[in-house]
Short mmCIF file of C-alpha atoms in Angstrom, two decimals:
data_model
loop_
_atom_site.label_atom_id
_atom_site.label_comp_id
_atom_site.label_asym_id
_atom_site.label_seq_id
_atom_site.Cartn_x
_atom_site.Cartn_y
_atom_site.Cartn_z
CA MET A 27 101.58 151.25 58.29
CA PRO A 28 98.17 152.02 56.75
CA PRO A 29 95.68 149.22 56.12
CA ALA A 30 95.50 147.63 52.67
CA PRO A 31 92.76 149.15 50.46
CA MET A 32 90.24 146.34 51.04
CA LEU A 33 90.75 146.54 54.80
CA PHE A 34 90.42 150.30 54.66
CA GLU A 35 86.99 149.81 53.12
CA GLN A 36 86.12 147.61 56.10
CA ARG A 37 87.18 150.42 58.48
CA ALA A 38 89.87 148.24 60.01
CA VAL A 39 91.66 149.44 63.14
CA THR A 40 95.39 148.77 62.77
CA ARG A 41 97.37 147.67 65.83
CA THR A 42 100.88 146.50 66.60
CA PHE A 43 102.20 145.22 69.93
CA ASP A 44 105.78 145.63 71.10
CA THR A 45 106.02 142.28 72.85
CA PRO A 46 108.31 139.39 71.84
CA GLY A 47 105.50 137.16 70.58
CA PHE A 48 103.99 139.85 68.35
CA ARG A 49 106.95 141.85 67.03
CA GLY A 50 106.82 142.27 63.29
CA MET A 51 103.11 141.50 63.22
CA THR A 52 100.20 143.81 62.38
CA PHE A 53 96.62 143.18 63.44
CA PHE A 54 93.64 144.57 61.58
CA GLU A 55 90.59 144.66 63.84
CA VAL A 56 87.38 144.52 61.81
CA GLN A 57 83.66 144.33 62.52
CA ALA A 58 82.54 141.31 60.53
CA LYS A 59 79.10 141.33 58.91
CA SER A 60 78.60 137.58 59.38
CA ILE A 61 80.56 134.77 61.02
CA ILE A 62 78.87 131.41 60.36
CA ASN A 63 79.81 130.74 56.75
CA ARG A 64 78.41 128.14 54.39
CA VAL A 65 80.88 125.98 52.46
CA PRO A 66 79.95 125.95 48.75
CA ASP A 67 78.24 122.74 47.69
CA ALA A 68 80.86 122.24 44.97
CA VAL A 69 83.64 121.97 47.56
CA GLN A 70 84.19 118.37 48.66
CA LEU A 71 84.36 118.69 52.44
CA PRO A 72 82.66 116.67 55.19
CA PHE A 73 81.03 119.78 56.70
CA ARG A 74 78.86 122.59 55.38
CA TRP A 75 79.31 125.39 57.95
CA THR A 76 82.41 127.03 59.42
CA ILE A 77 83.44 129.76 61.85
CA ASN A 78 86.74 131.57 61.20
CA PRO A 79 87.46 134.40 63.66
CA TYR A 80 90.84 135.20 62.03
CA ARG A 81 92.31 135.60 58.53
CA GLY A 82 96.01 135.09 58.05
CA CYS A 83 97.99 132.92 60.45
CA SER A 84 101.15 133.34 62.49
CA HIS A 85 101.82 129.58 62.31
CA SER A 86 103.65 130.44 59.05
CA CYS A 87 103.26 126.93 57.62
CA VAL A 88 104.98 127.09 54.25
CA TYR A 89 102.37 124.82 52.64
CA CYS A 90 99.19 126.46 54.02
CA PHE A 91 96.38 126.19 51.46
CA ALA A 92 94.64 129.33 52.81
CA ARG A 93 97.41 131.69 51.68
CA LYS A 94 95.57 132.77 48.54
CA SER A 95 92.70 134.16 50.65
CA HIS A 96 94.93 137.08 51.63
CA ASN A 97 95.05 138.23 48.01
CA TYR A 98 91.35 139.13 48.28
CA LEU A 99 92.37 141.70 50.91
CA ASP A 100 95.03 143.23 48.65
CA LEU A 101 97.72 141.55 50.75
CA ASP A 102 100.26 139.02 49.52
CA SER A 103 100.04 135.30 50.19
CA GLY A 104 103.58 135.06 51.54
CA HIS A 105 104.94 137.19 54.37
CA ASP A 106 101.72 139.21 54.64
CA PHE A 107 99.74 136.04 55.31
CA ASP A 108 102.13 135.15 58.14
CA SER A 109 102.32 138.58 59.76
CA LYS A 110 99.22 140.62 58.88
CA ILE A 111 96.33 139.09 60.76
CA VAL A 112 92.69 140.11 60.39
CA VAL A 113 90.80 139.85 63.68
CA LYS A 114 86.99 139.70 63.62
CA VAL A 115 86.61 141.33 67.02
CA ASN A 116 82.83 140.99 67.12
CA ALA A 117 82.89 137.26 66.36
CA PRO A 118 81.48 136.04 69.73
CA ASP A 119 78.50 138.40 69.58
CA LEU A 120 77.84 137.49 65.96
CA VAL A 121 77.93 133.76 66.71
CA ARG A 122 75.33 134.16 69.47
CA LYS A 123 73.14 136.31 67.22
CA GLU A 124 73.32 133.98 64.23
CA LEU A 125 72.69 130.85 66.29
CA ALA A 126 69.52 132.48 67.62
CA ALA A 127 68.21 133.42 64.17
CA PRO A 128 64.94 131.62 63.23
CA LYS A 129 66.48 130.36 59.98
CA TRP A 130 69.33 128.56 61.78
CA ARG A 131 68.66 124.83 62.14
CA GLY A 132 71.49 123.77 64.43
CA ALA A 133 73.79 122.26 61.80
CA PRO A 134 77.29 121.14 62.88
CA ILE A 135 79.94 123.86 62.63
CA ALA A 136 83.64 123.23 61.94
CA MET A 137 86.40 125.48 63.27
CA GLY A 138 90.09 125.53 62.35
CA THR A 139 89.35 124.59 58.75
CA ASN A 140 90.72 127.76 57.14
CA VAL A 141 93.29 129.21 59.53
CA ASP A 142 93.88 128.14 63.11
CA CYS A 143 91.44 129.62 65.62
CA TYR A 144 94.06 128.96 68.32
CA GLN A 145 96.95 130.73 66.64
CA ARG A 146 99.06 133.22 68.60
CA ALA A 147 96.59 136.12 68.23
CA GLU A 148 93.96 134.21 70.21
CA GLY A 149 96.09 134.60 73.33
CA ARG A 150 95.54 138.35 73.17
CA TYR A 151 92.08 138.67 71.64
CA ARG A 152 90.39 135.73 73.42
CA LEU A 153 87.61 135.30 70.87
CA MET A 154 87.18 131.54 71.31
CA PRO A 155 85.77 131.52 74.88
CA GLY A 156 82.85 133.68 73.75
CA ILE A 157 82.34 131.56 70.63
CA LEU A 158 82.41 128.32 72.60
CA THR A 159 80.05 129.71 75.22
CA ALA A 160 77.56 130.67 72.53
CA LEU A 161 77.78 127.22 70.94
CA ARG A 162 77.36 125.54 74.32
CA ASP A 163 74.38 127.69 75.28
CA ALA A 164 72.72 126.87 71.95
CA ALA A 165 73.67 123.17 72.28
CA ASN A 166 74.99 123.43 68.73
CA PRO A 167 77.37 120.65 67.60
CA PHE A 168 80.86 121.71 66.57
CA SER A 169 84.37 120.48 65.85
CA ILE A 170 87.81 122.01 66.28
CA LEU A 171 90.99 121.18 64.37
CA THR A 172 94.13 122.90 65.64
CA LYS A 173 97.90 123.01 65.79
CA GLY A 174 97.71 125.27 68.85
CA THR A 175 98.25 124.28 72.46
CA LEU A 176 96.24 127.33 73.54
CA ILE A 177 93.11 125.22 73.15
CA LEU A 178 93.85 123.72 76.58
CA ARG A 179 92.97 127.08 78.12
CA ASP A 180 89.38 126.34 77.07
CA LEU A 181 89.27 122.70 78.12
CA ASP A 182 86.57 123.29 80.74
CA LEU A 183 84.40 125.19 78.27
CA ILE A 184 84.77 122.43 75.69
CA ALA A 185 84.00 119.78 78.29
CA GLY A 186 80.88 121.70 79.30
CA ALA A 187 79.76 121.91 75.69
CA ALA A 188 80.32 118.18 75.25
CA GLU A 189 77.81 117.58 78.05
CA VAL A 190 75.00 119.13 76.01
CA THR A 191 75.96 118.60 72.35
CA ASP A 192 78.24 116.65 70.06
CA VAL A 193 81.85 117.86 69.98
CA GLY A 194 84.72 116.68 67.79
CA LEU A 195 88.37 117.41 68.57
CA ALA A 196 91.50 116.87 66.50
CA VAL A 197 95.07 118.09 66.43
CA SER A 198 97.14 118.33 63.27
CA VAL A 199 100.54 116.59 63.35
CA GLY A 200 102.07 115.81 59.98
CA CYS A 201 105.43 114.55 61.19
CA ALA A 202 107.17 114.04 64.53
CA ASP A 203 110.58 115.09 63.14
CA THR A 204 111.47 118.24 65.11
CA ALA A 205 114.09 119.48 62.63
CA LEU A 206 111.60 119.30 59.78
CA TRP A 207 108.90 120.90 61.93
CA ARG A 208 111.11 123.97 62.43
CA GLU A 209 111.44 124.28 58.67
CA LEU A 210 107.83 123.67 57.66
CA GLU A 211 105.83 125.17 60.53
CA PRO A 212 108.08 127.70 62.29
CA GLY A 213 105.29 129.48 64.17
CA THR A 214 103.61 126.42 65.67
CA PRO A 215 104.10 124.48 68.91
CA SER A 216 106.21 121.37 68.41
CA PRO A 217 104.57 118.11 67.28
CA GLN A 218 105.21 116.64 70.71
CA ARG A 219 103.41 119.51 72.45
CA ARG A 220 100.46 119.06 70.11
CA LEU A 221 100.33 115.38 70.95
CA GLU A 222 100.33 116.35 74.62
CA VAL A 223 97.14 118.29 73.84
CA CYS A 224 95.63 115.08 72.44
CA ALA A 225 96.66 113.16 75.55
CA THR A 226 95.32 115.85 77.89
CA PHE A 227 91.92 115.83 76.22
CA GLY A 228 91.86 112.05 76.38
CA ALA A 229 92.66 112.09 80.09
CA ALA A 230 89.73 114.46 80.57
CA GLY A 231 87.40 112.00 78.83
CA LEU A 232 87.28 113.99 75.59
CA PRO A 233 88.33 111.81 72.64
CA CYS A 234 90.79 113.52 70.32
CA ALA A 235 91.84 112.45 66.83
CA VAL A 236 94.98 113.30 64.85
CA LEU A 237 95.08 114.61 61.30
CA MET A 238 98.46 113.43 60.06
CA GLY A 239 98.84 116.18 57.55
CA PRO A 240 100.44 117.02 55.48
CA VAL A 241 102.71 114.14 54.70
CA VAL A 242 105.32 115.98 52.64
CA PRO A 243 106.78 113.97 49.75
CA PHE A 244 110.51 113.23 49.96
CA LEU A 245 110.75 115.08 53.30
CA SER A 246 108.46 113.31 55.79
CA ASP A 247 107.33 110.18 53.95
CA SER A 248 110.17 107.75 54.65
CA PRO A 249 109.19 104.49 56.38
CA ALA A 250 111.16 105.51 59.49
CA GLN A 251 109.47 108.92 59.71
CA LEU A 252 105.98 107.51 59.21
CA ASP A 253 106.70 104.84 61.83
CA ALA A 254 107.92 107.37 64.41
CA THR A 255 104.98 109.68 63.85
CA VAL A 256 102.27 107.00 64.08
CA ARG A 257 103.96 105.47 67.13
CA GLN A 258 103.87 108.81 68.96
CA ILE A 259 100.28 109.39 67.88
CA ALA A 260 99.32 106.03 69.37
CA GLN A 261 101.18 106.83 72.59
CA ALA A 262 99.16 110.05 72.87
CA GLY A 263 95.94 108.05 72.95
CA ALA A 264 94.50 109.40 69.70
CA THR A 265 91.16 107.90 68.74
CA SER A 266 92.18 107.74 65.07
CA VAL A 267 94.80 108.97 62.63
CA THR A 268 94.01 110.30 59.16
CA PRO A 269 96.93 110.83 56.76
CA ILE A 270 96.71 113.45 54.05
CA VAL A 271 99.38 114.09 51.46
CA LEU A 272 100.55 117.63 50.76
CA HIS A 273 98.42 119.46 48.22
CA LEU A 274 99.52 122.68 46.57
CA ARG A 275 96.75 124.96 45.39
CA PRO A 276 97.44 128.35 43.78
CA GLY A 277 98.91 130.73 46.34
CA ALA A 278 100.30 127.92 48.46
CA ARG A 279 102.02 126.37 45.47
CA GLU A 280 104.07 129.47 44.62
CA TRP A 281 105.10 130.11 48.23
CA PHE A 282 105.98 126.47 48.87
CA PHE A 283 108.07 126.21 45.71
CA HIS A 284 109.85 129.44 46.62
CA TRP A 285 110.70 127.93 50.03
CA LEU A 286 111.67 124.59 48.51
CA GLY A 287 113.98 126.23 45.99
CA GLU A 288 115.84 128.01 48.79
CA THR A 289 116.02 125.13 51.29
CA HIS A 290 115.93 121.92 49.23
CA PRO A 291 116.76 122.88 45.63
CA ASP A 292 117.68 119.28 44.81
CA LEU A 293 114.03 118.31 45.27
CA MET A 294 112.62 120.79 42.77
CA PRO A 295 112.70 118.45 39.73
CA ARG A 296 110.99 115.66 41.70
CA TYR A 297 108.28 118.02 42.94
CA ARG A 298 107.60 119.46 39.52
CA ALA A 299 107.19 115.92 38.22
CA LEU A 300 104.97 114.79 41.12
CA TYR A 301 102.69 117.83 40.94
CA ARG A 302 102.85 118.40 37.20
CA ARG A 303 99.11 117.77 36.78
CA GLY A 304 97.92 120.19 39.43
CA ALA A 305 97.47 120.60 43.16
CA TYR A 306 97.46 116.93 44.15
CA ALA A 307 100.00 114.15 44.13
CA PRO A 308 99.05 111.12 42.01
CA ALA A 309 96.36 108.88 43.50
CA ALA A 310 98.78 105.93 43.58
CA TYR A 311 101.20 107.86 45.77
CA GLN A 312 98.39 108.95 48.12
CA LYS A 313 97.14 105.37 48.37
CA GLN A 314 100.63 104.12 49.19
CA VAL A 315 100.98 106.59 52.09
CA THR A 316 97.50 105.77 53.39
CA GLU A 317 98.20 102.02 53.36
CA GLN A 318 101.51 102.52 55.17
CA VAL A 319 99.86 104.59 57.88
CA ARG A 320 96.97 102.11 58.19
CA THR A 321 99.42 99.26 58.74
CA LEU A 322 101.36 101.25 61.34
CA ALA A 323 98.17 102.29 63.12
CA ARG A 324 97.21 98.63 63.52
CA ARG A 325 100.70 97.75 64.70
CA TYR A 326 100.75 100.43 67.38
CA GLY A 327 97.10 100.15 68.35
CA VAL A 328 95.83 103.60 67.46
CA GLY A 329 92.40 103.94 69.03
CA ARG A 330 92.82 101.13 71.52
CA GLY A 331 92.09 102.30 75.02
CA ALA A 332 91.10 105.78 73.81
CA PRO A 333 88.27 107.38 75.78
CA SER A 334 84.78 106.88 74.39
CA GLY A 335 83.19 109.54 76.51
CA ARG A 336 81.62 112.87 75.77
CA ALA A 337 82.81 113.72 72.27
CA ARG A 338 81.48 110.86 70.21
CA ARG A 339 79.00 111.47 67.44
CA PHE A 340 80.07 114.62 65.58
CA ALA A 341 83.73 114.17 64.75
CA PRO A 342 86.10 116.58 62.97
CA PRO A 343 87.45 115.84 59.49
CA ALA A 344 90.29 113.78 60.96
CA ALA A 345 87.94 111.36 62.67
CA ARG A 346 84.84 110.94 60.55
CA ALA A 347 84.77 107.17 60.81
CA ALA A 348 85.32 104.53 63.45
CA ALA A 349 88.19 102.83 61.62
CA PRO A 350 91.65 103.66 63.02
CA VAL A 351 92.78 105.12 59.69
CA GLN A 352 90.71 106.78 57.00
CA PRO A 353 92.03 108.13 53.68
CA ALA A 354 91.27 111.83 53.57
CA PRO A 355 89.27 113.24 50.65
CA GLN A 356 91.47 115.13 48.24
CA GLN A 357 89.98 118.49 49.14
CA LEU A 358 90.09 118.09 52.89
CA THR A 359 91.03 121.48 54.25
CA LEU A 360 94.32 121.91 56.06
CA LEU A 361 95.26 124.58 58.52
#
């Protein structure tokens, strides 16, 4: 299959791999012009710089906010986003070059804020070890937010970086319900395996937070589901838990509603009412979820006994404050 027109202009090399984990997927290898990207000042996020070695994501989360970004490549925000992955093969070299530039001032860099840097493709392309090595050598602070267990491959590199700079770690676990996980996030490791990542980092003296996102209205927001999820987060030794309610921006909204209409058509009227004013659920609903999670976090002792070792000062979006639970800003980026 030929590359899409925009990718053709970038002289993308198209590859497919006939292995079980990559069947049905196409990879477009490109030479990126830059890799450390500034977040526009108008965007309300707790970081200003990001690194994204991939575009598109095999996690296939039906709610993923980043889906619309594929439209800029003349690809669709549905199946193309899940199966046509852009790989910035020169990312490690670019990171090292840009960190060494005289104009760079060593600002914190967030990773995993657009699509997951530890998605399935990373197992083949191995871009993150080079990126982490460059960040470590420059003693540049960074954070990682992921749904991927592949991050454990790089535990030693991350630990080494935490010896010389500030490192923040977080895993994303919206709900511990395995049946719902298979529906919402079919390409990801299970919630329990992600919480094992959190526990493994904690055992290594690297504090790890949990972004409890998204909480999906009418599907994962029942008192029993919230209780089970926060309890398992506490058992994993998370330093904090930050709930964030599902938001549906253009691109994600259309794909999510298409999925919802096929799998839970009875919920369509309630969703259209809840999100009738735009991408976000009403503030009152968000506050209710946050208060429920805060109460549960206190009950189960989230943060108690968590390591306070090498990853302390620069925390990822899920752990920006010392309190066990923090309400996430409305435009906090999801994977």
